[in-house]
């Protein structure tokens, strides 16, 4: 029996309370989005390194997020999510400091690249702590009944920040170079830190955990589907600027904006489709759209067509995480669903960490266009995995009903 709908005023108040906490995740992803369209070109064109290194500089952030995510969850249980958020935002702030140091060492490309890499590692850890902490803080503020709403809005603010941050970063860079961009990153993180410091905390609650191997066994099929589908986001976010440069096109940052706008728009327009049609069916439809977008980028004869492909890729990828996540998390008891969600999320981090260097190597061998076709083939494999599991999930749902 479905739960009764909340009165509109009550629902609006809940949303505002959620957003009052998720604003810290917005700031977190602003510090990610601002340099996203700048750093690959800076490493490749200004410092003179290969596409592999340009991809690795971006991907280091995702590796750091992957490795630090479990620690963020455990630490939040011990000291509460507010302190975890503040630690994360401190990492974001320090990333801006290291970008400034990289600029200072500009005369030595190796030293500059090393400092950029250090900044990306700090940003990745900051992303993990601030993102995990703000989600847990939001759930603590509004209660576990609204966990789905918190996660959904977290995705909206995440990609909304990236949609704003990428073109804004290009504009800031054109005005004052890496120095002004770094200062803006520091100021965003510092402002969020000061606001978070004034917010009342909520207590963390440690729960009895089942062994990680058991959690991983339950989550693995859905995590693999997520990882394969996330390559579409990876090749758009990391290499779209170099793709546009190779074609002598302008407007690469707006492709990131189109991607993020489609992502946010789908979550706002179809908030109940997962409950209505089921997670695997929604994921299947998402994969079809994402594949179409990636193929459109691969064949794009003009920058506008490539933007359209980025838009479709964002629309397709938008609901993949929550659609598969709903199915995955329900595979474990309620008291362990936090561990399930963290483990499931790690597959996204792993995918984005691997995609950059692997796509860079493919690009060096077969041209930059090839990475979009390669990603489309990986999403097609994810689609096949969903089709394989769909009959058994559907029959299990029927038996439960």
Coordinates of C-alpha atoms in Angstrom, one line a residue:
X1 CA 0.0 0.0 0.0
X2 CA 1.6 3.3 -1.0
X3 CA 2.4 5.9 1.7
X4 CA 0.0 8.8 1.8
X5 CA 1.2 12.0 0.1
X6 CA 2.4 14.8 2.2
X7 CA 0.6 18.1 2.1
X8 CA 2.2 20.4 -0.4
X9 CA 3.3 22.9 2.3
X10 CA 4.9 20.1 4.4
X11 CA 6.7 18.8 1.3
X12 CA 8.0 22.2 0.5
X13 CA 9.3 22.8 4.0
X14 CA 11.0 19.4 3.9
X15 CA 12.6 20.3 0.6
X16 CA 13.8 23.6 1.9
X17 CA 15.3 21.9 5.0
X18 CA 17.1 19.4 2.7
X19 CA 18.5 22.2 0.5
X20 CA 19.7 24.2 3.5
X21 CA 22.1 21.3 4.1
X22 CA 22.8 20.2 0.5
X23 CA 24.0 23.8 -0.3
X24 CA 27.3 22.5 1.1
X25 CA 27.4 19.8 -1.6
X26 CA 26.6 22.5 -4.1
X27 CA 29.7 24.4 -3.0
X28 CA 31.6 21.2 -3.1
X29 CA 30.8 20.5 -6.7
X30 CA 31.3 24.1 -7.7
X31 CA 34.9 23.7 -6.7
X32 CA 34.9 20.6 -9.0
X33 CA 33.1 22.2 -11.9
X34 CA 35.1 25.5 -12.0
X35 CA 38.4 23.9 -13.2
X36 CA 36.8 21.0 -15.1
X37 CA 36.9 22.5 -18.5
X38 CA 40.3 24.2 -17.9
X39 CA 42.7 21.7 -16.5
X40 CA 42.8 19.2 -19.3
X41 CA 43.8 21.9 -21.8
X42 CA 46.2 23.5 -19.3
X43 CA 48.0 20.2 -18.8
X44 CA 48.0 19.2 -22.5
X45 CA 48.5 22.6 -24.2
X46 CA 50.3 24.8 -21.6
X47 CA 52.4 22.3 -19.8
X48 CA 52.9 20.1 -22.9
X49 CA 51.9 16.7 -21.6
X50 CA 50.0 14.0 -23.5
X51 CA 46.3 13.3 -23.5
X52 CA 47.0 10.4 -21.0
X53 CA 48.3 12.9 -18.4
X54 CA 45.5 15.3 -19.1
X55 CA 43.0 12.5 -18.4
X56 CA 44.9 11.3 -15.4
X57 CA 44.9 14.7 -13.7
X58 CA 41.1 14.7 -13.9
X59 CA 40.8 11.0 -12.9
X60 CA 43.0 11.3 -9.8
X61 CA 40.1 13.1 -8.1
X62 CA 37.8 10.1 -8.7
X63 CA 40.4 7.7 -7.4
X64 CA 40.8 9.7 -4.2
X65 CA 37.0 9.8 -3.8
X66 CA 36.9 6.1 -4.2
X67 CA 39.5 5.4 -1.6
X68 CA 38.2 7.9 0.9
X69 CA 34.5 7.2 0.7
X70 CA 34.4 4.3 3.2
X71 CA 36.4 6.4 5.7
X72 CA 34.0 9.3 5.3
X73 CA 31.1 7.1 6.2
X74 CA 32.7 5.5 9.2
X75 CA 34.0 8.9 10.5
X76 CA 30.5 10.4 10.1
X77 CA 29.1 7.6 12.3
X78 CA 31.7 8.5 15.0
X79 CA 31.7 12.3 15.0
X80 CA 28.6 13.3 13.1
X81 CA 28.2 14.5 9.5
X82 CA 28.8 18.2 10.2
X83 CA 32.4 17.7 11.0
X84 CA 32.8 15.4 7.9
X85 CA 31.3 18.1 5.7
X86 CA 33.8 20.7 7.2
X87 CA 36.7 18.4 6.6
X88 CA 35.6 17.9 3.0
X89 CA 35.2 21.5 2.3
X90 CA 38.7 22.1 3.8
X91 CA 40.0 19.6 1.1
X92 CA 38.2 21.6 -1.6
X93 CA 39.8 24.8 -0.3
X94 CA 43.3 23.3 -0.2
X95 CA 42.8 22.1 -3.8
X96 CA 42.6 25.8 -4.8
X97 CA 45.7 26.5 -2.8
X98 CA 47.6 23.8 -4.7
X99 CA 46.5 25.1 -8.1
X100 CA 48.0 28.4 -7.1
X101 CA 51.2 26.7 -6.1
X102 CA 51.2 24.9 -9.5
X103 CA 50.9 28.2 -11.2
X104 CA 53.8 29.5 -9.1
X105 CA 56.0 26.6 -10.3
X106 CA 54.9 27.1 -13.9
X107 CA 58.4 27.3 -15.2
X108 CA 59.0 23.6 -14.2
X109 CA 56.2 21.6 -15.9
X110 CA 57.0 18.4 -13.8
X111 CA 56.7 20.3 -10.5
X112 CA 53.6 22.1 -11.7
X113 CA 52.0 18.8 -12.8
X114 CA 52.8 17.2 -9.4
X115 CA 51.2 20.1 -7.5
X116 CA 48.1 19.9 -9.8
X117 CA 47.9 16.2 -9.1
X118 CA 48.2 16.8 -5.3
X119 CA 45.4 19.4 -5.6
X120 CA 43.2 16.9 -7.4
X121 CA 43.8 14.2 -4.7
X122 CA 42.8 16.7 -2.0
X123 CA 39.7 17.7 -4.0
X124 CA 38.7 14.0 -4.4
X125 CA 38.9 13.4 -0.7
X126 CA 37.1 16.6 -0.1
X127 CA 34.4 15.5 -2.6
X128 CA 33.9 12.3 -0.7
X129 CA 33.7 13.8 2.7
X130 CA 31.6 16.8 1.8
X131 CA 29.2 14.7 -0.4
X132 CA 28.8 11.8 2.0
X133 CA 28.6 14.1 5.0
X134 CA 26.0 16.5 3.5
X135 CA 23.8 13.6 2.4
X136 CA 23.9 12.0 5.9
X137 CA 23.4 15.5 7.5
X138 CA 20.4 16.1 5.3
X139 CA 18.9 12.7 6.2
X140 CA 19.6 13.4 9.9
X141 CA 17.7 16.7 9.6
X142 CA 14.6 15.5 7.9
X143 CA 14.5 11.8 8.9
X144 CA 15.2 8.5 7.2
X145 CA 11.7 8.4 5.6
X146 CA 13.0 11.1 3.2
X147 CA 16.2 9.4 2.3
X148 CA 15.2 9.0 -1.4
X149 CA 14.3 12.7 -1.6
X150 CA 17.7 13.7 -0.1
X151 CA 19.6 11.5 -2.5
X152 CA 17.6 12.8 -5.5
X153 CA 18.1 16.4 -4.5
X154 CA 21.8 15.7 -3.9
X155 CA 22.1 14.7 -7.6
X156 CA 20.3 17.9 -8.7
X157 CA 22.6 20.2 -6.7
X158 CA 25.6 18.2 -7.8
X159 CA 25.1 18.5 -11.5
X160 CA 23.5 21.9 -11.2
X161 CA 26.8 23.1 -9.7
X162 CA 28.8 21.5 -12.5
X163 CA 26.5 23.0 -15.1
X164 CA 27.1 26.5 -13.7
X165 CA 30.7 25.8 -12.7
X166 CA 32.2 24.7 -16.1
X167 CA 31.3 27.7 -18.2
X168 CA 31.8 30.1 -15.3
X169 CA 35.3 28.6 -14.8
X170 CA 36.1 29.3 -18.5
X171 CA 34.9 32.9 -18.1
X172 CA 37.0 33.4 -14.9
X173 CA 40.0 31.8 -16.6
X174 CA 39.7 34.1 -19.6
X175 CA 39.7 37.1 -17.2
X176 CA 42.5 36.2 -14.8
X177 CA 43.9 32.9 -15.7
X178 CA 44.6 30.0 -13.3
X179 CA 45.4 32.5 -10.5
X180 CA 41.9 34.1 -10.4
X181 CA 40.2 30.7 -10.9
X182 CA 42.1 29.3 -7.9
X183 CA 41.2 32.2 -5.7
X184 CA 37.5 31.8 -6.7
X185 CA 37.7 28.1 -5.7
X186 CA 39.2 29.0 -2.3
X187 CA 36.5 31.7 -1.7
X188 CA 33.6 29.3 -2.6
X189 CA 35.0 26.6 -0.2
X190 CA 35.8 29.2 2.6
X191 CA 32.3 30.7 2.4
X192 CA 30.6 27.3 2.7
X193 CA 32.9 26.4 5.6
X194 CA 31.9 29.5 7.5
X195 CA 28.1 28.8 6.9
X196 CA 28.5 25.1 7.9
X197 CA 30.3 26.1 11.1
X198 CA 27.2 28.1 12.2
X199 CA 24.7 25.2 11.5
X200 CA 23.6 23.0 14.3
X201 CA 24.9 19.4 14.0
X202 CA 23.1 16.1 14.1
X203 CA 24.5 13.1 15.9
X204 CA 25.9 10.2 14.0
X205 CA 24.6 6.7 14.7
X206 CA 26.8 3.6 14.3
X207 CA 24.9 0.5 13.3
X208 CA 25.7 -3.2 13.3
X209 CA 27.4 -4.0 10.1
X210 CA 27.4 -7.2 8.1
X211 CA 30.7 -8.2 6.5
X212 CA 31.8 -6.1 3.5
X213 CA 32.2 -9.2 1.3
X214 CA 28.5 -10.0 1.8
X215 CA 27.5 -6.4 1.0
X216 CA 29.8 -6.5 -2.1
X217 CA 28.3 -9.8 -3.3
X218 CA 24.8 -8.3 -3.2
X219 CA 25.7 -5.0 -4.8
X220 CA 28.2 -6.2 -7.5
X221 CA 25.8 -6.8 -10.4
X222 CA 24.2 -3.4 -10.1
X223 CA 27.6 -1.7 -9.4
X224 CA 29.0 -3.2 -12.6
X225 CA 26.0 -1.8 -14.6
X226 CA 26.5 1.6 -13.0
X227 CA 30.3 1.5 -13.7
X228 CA 29.8 0.7 -17.4
X229 CA 27.1 3.4 -17.8
X230 CA 29.2 6.0 -16.0
X231 CA 31.9 5.9 -18.7
X232 CA 29.5 8.1 -20.8
X233 CA 29.8 10.9 -18.1
X234 CA 33.6 10.3 -17.9
X235 CA 34.3 10.8 -21.6
X236 CA 32.1 13.9 -21.8
X237 CA 33.5 15.5 -18.6
X238 CA 37.1 14.8 -19.2
X239 CA 37.7 15.0 -22.9
X240 CA 34.9 17.2 -24.5
X241 CA 37.2 20.2 -24.4
X242 CA 40.0 18.4 -26.2
X243 CA 37.4 16.9 -28.6
X244 CA 36.2 20.4 -29.5
X245 CA 39.8 21.6 -29.8
X246 CA 40.6 18.8 -32.2
X247 CA 37.6 19.8 -34.4
X248 CA 38.5 23.6 -34.1
X249 CA 35.1 24.2 -32.5
X250 CA 34.3 26.7 -29.8
X251 CA 31.8 26.2 -26.9
X252 CA 33.1 23.0 -25.2
X253 CA 32.1 24.3 -21.8
X254 CA 28.5 24.7 -22.9
X255 CA 28.5 21.0 -23.8
X256 CA 29.1 20.3 -20.1
X257 CA 26.3 22.7 -19.3
X258 CA 24.0 20.9 -21.7
X259 CA 24.9 17.6 -20.2
X260 CA 24.3 18.8 -16.7
X261 CA 21.1 20.7 -17.6
X262 CA 19.7 17.5 -19.1
X263 CA 20.7 15.5 -16.0
X264 CA 19.0 18.0 -13.6
X265 CA 16.0 18.4 -15.9
X266 CA 15.3 14.6 -16.0
X267 CA 15.4 14.3 -12.3
X268 CA 13.0 17.2 -11.8
X269 CA 10.6 16.2 -14.6
X270 CA 10.4 12.5 -13.7
X271 CA 10.7 12.2 -9.9
X272 CA 8.3 9.2 -9.5
X273 CA 9.1 7.2 -12.6
X274 CA 11.4 4.7 -10.7
X275 CA 8.6 3.9 -8.2
X276 CA 6.1 3.6 -11.1
X277 CA 8.0 1.5 -13.6
X278 CA 10.7 -0.2 -11.5
X279 CA 14.4 0.6 -11.3
X280 CA 15.6 -1.9 -14.0
X281 CA 13.1 -0.8 -16.6
X282 CA 14.0 2.9 -16.0
X283 CA 17.7 2.0 -16.3
X284 CA 17.1 0.1 -19.5
X285 CA 15.4 3.2 -21.1
X286 CA 18.2 5.4 -19.8
X287 CA 20.8 3.2 -21.4
X288 CA 19.1 3.5 -24.8
X289 CA 19.1 7.3 -24.6
X290 CA 22.7 7.5 -23.3
X291 CA 23.9 5.2 -26.2
X292 CA 22.1 7.4 -28.7
X293 CA 23.8 10.5 -27.2
X294 CA 27.3 9.0 -27.3
X295 CA 26.9 7.9 -30.9
X296 CA 25.7 11.3 -31.9
X297 CA 28.8 12.9 -30.4
X298 CA 30.9 10.3 -32.3
X299 CA 29.4 11.2 -35.6
X300 CA 28.9 14.9 -34.9
X301 CA 29.7 17.1 -38.0
X302 CA 29.2 20.3 -36.1
X303 CA 29.6 21.6 -32.5
X304 CA 25.8 22.0 -32.2
X305 CA 25.2 18.3 -33.0
X306 CA 27.9 17.4 -30.4
X307 CA 26.1 19.5 -27.9
X308 CA 22.9 17.7 -28.7
X309 CA 24.7 14.4 -28.2
X310 CA 26.0 15.7 -24.8
X311 CA 22.5 16.7 -23.9
X312 CA 21.1 13.2 -24.7
X313 CA 24.0 11.5 -22.8
X314 CA 23.2 13.6 -19.7
X315 CA 19.5 12.8 -20.1
X316 CA 20.2 9.1 -20.3
X317 CA 22.7 9.0 -17.5
X318 CA 20.5 11.1 -15.2
X319 CA 18.4 8.4 -13.6
X320 CA 20.8 5.5 -13.9
X321 CA 22.3 6.0 -10.4
X322 CA 19.0 6.1 -8.5
X323 CA 17.2 3.5 -10.7
X324 CA 19.9 0.9 -10.1
X325 CA 20.5 2.1 -6.6
X326 CA 17.0 1.5 -5.5
X327 CA 17.2 -2.1 -6.6
X328 CA 20.7 -2.6 -5.1
X329 CA 20.0 -1.1 -1.7
X330 CA 16.9 -3.2 -1.2
X331 CA 19.1 -6.3 -1.5
X332 CA 20.3 -5.7 2.1
X333 CA 18.5 -5.2 5.4
X334 CA 17.4 -1.7 6.3
X335 CA 20.0 -1.3 9.0
X336 CA 22.8 -2.0 6.5
X337 CA 21.5 0.1 3.6
X338 CA 23.9 2.9 4.3
X339 CA 26.8 0.5 3.7
X340 CA 25.0 -0.7 0.6
X341 CA 24.7 2.8 -0.8
X342 CA 28.3 3.6 -0.1
X343 CA 29.5 0.4 -1.7
X344 CA 27.3 1.0 -4.7
X345 CA 28.5 4.6 -5.0
X346 CA 32.1 3.4 -5.1
X347 CA 31.5 1.8 -8.5
X348 CA 30.8 5.2 -9.9
X349 CA 34.0 6.5 -8.4
X350 CA 36.0 3.6 -9.7
X351 CA 34.5 4.0 -13.2
X352 CA 35.3 7.7 -13.4
X353 CA 38.8 7.0 -12.1
X354 CA 39.6 4.4 -14.7
X355 CA 37.8 6.1 -17.7
X356 CA 40.2 9.0 -17.9
X357 CA 43.5 7.2 -18.5
X358 CA 42.0 4.3 -20.5
X359 CA 40.2 6.8 -22.8
X360 CA 43.4 8.8 -23.1
X361 CA 45.2 5.7 -24.3
X362 CA 42.4 4.8 -26.8
X363 CA 42.4 8.3 -28.0
X364 CA 46.2 8.2 -28.7
X365 CA 45.8 5.0 -30.7
X366 CA 42.5 5.6 -32.6
X367 CA 41.7 9.3 -32.4
X368 CA 39.6 11.3 -30.0
X369 CA 36.3 10.4 -31.7
X370 CA 36.8 6.7 -30.8
X371 CA 36.3 7.2 -27.1
X372 CA 32.7 8.1 -27.5
X373 CA 32.0 5.0 -29.6
X374 CA 33.9 2.9 -27.1
X375 CA 31.8 4.3 -24.3
X376 CA 28.6 3.6 -26.2
X377 CA 29.7 -0.1 -26.5
X378 CA 30.3 -0.3 -22.8
X379 CA 26.8 1.1 -22.1
X380 CA 25.4 -1.5 -24.5
X381 CA 27.0 -4.2 -22.3
X382 CA 25.3 -2.7 -19.3
X383 CA 22.1 -2.8 -21.2
X384 CA 22.6 -6.5 -21.9
X385 CA 23.2 -7.1 -18.1
X386 CA 19.9 -5.4 -17.3
X387 CA 18.0 -7.4 -19.8
X388 CA 19.5 -10.6 -18.3
X389 CA 18.3 -9.7 -14.8
X390 CA 15.0 -8.1 -15.7
X391 CA 12.9 -11.3 -15.9
X392 CA 14.1 -12.6 -12.4
X393 CA 13.6 -9.2 -10.8
X394 CA 10.2 -8.9 -12.2
X395 CA 9.1 -12.4 -11.1
X396 CA 10.6 -11.7 -7.6
X397 CA 8.5 -8.5 -7.4
X398 CA 5.4 -10.3 -8.4
X399 CA 6.0 -12.9 -5.7
X400 CA 6.5 -10.2 -3.1
X401 CA 3.3 -8.4 -4.1

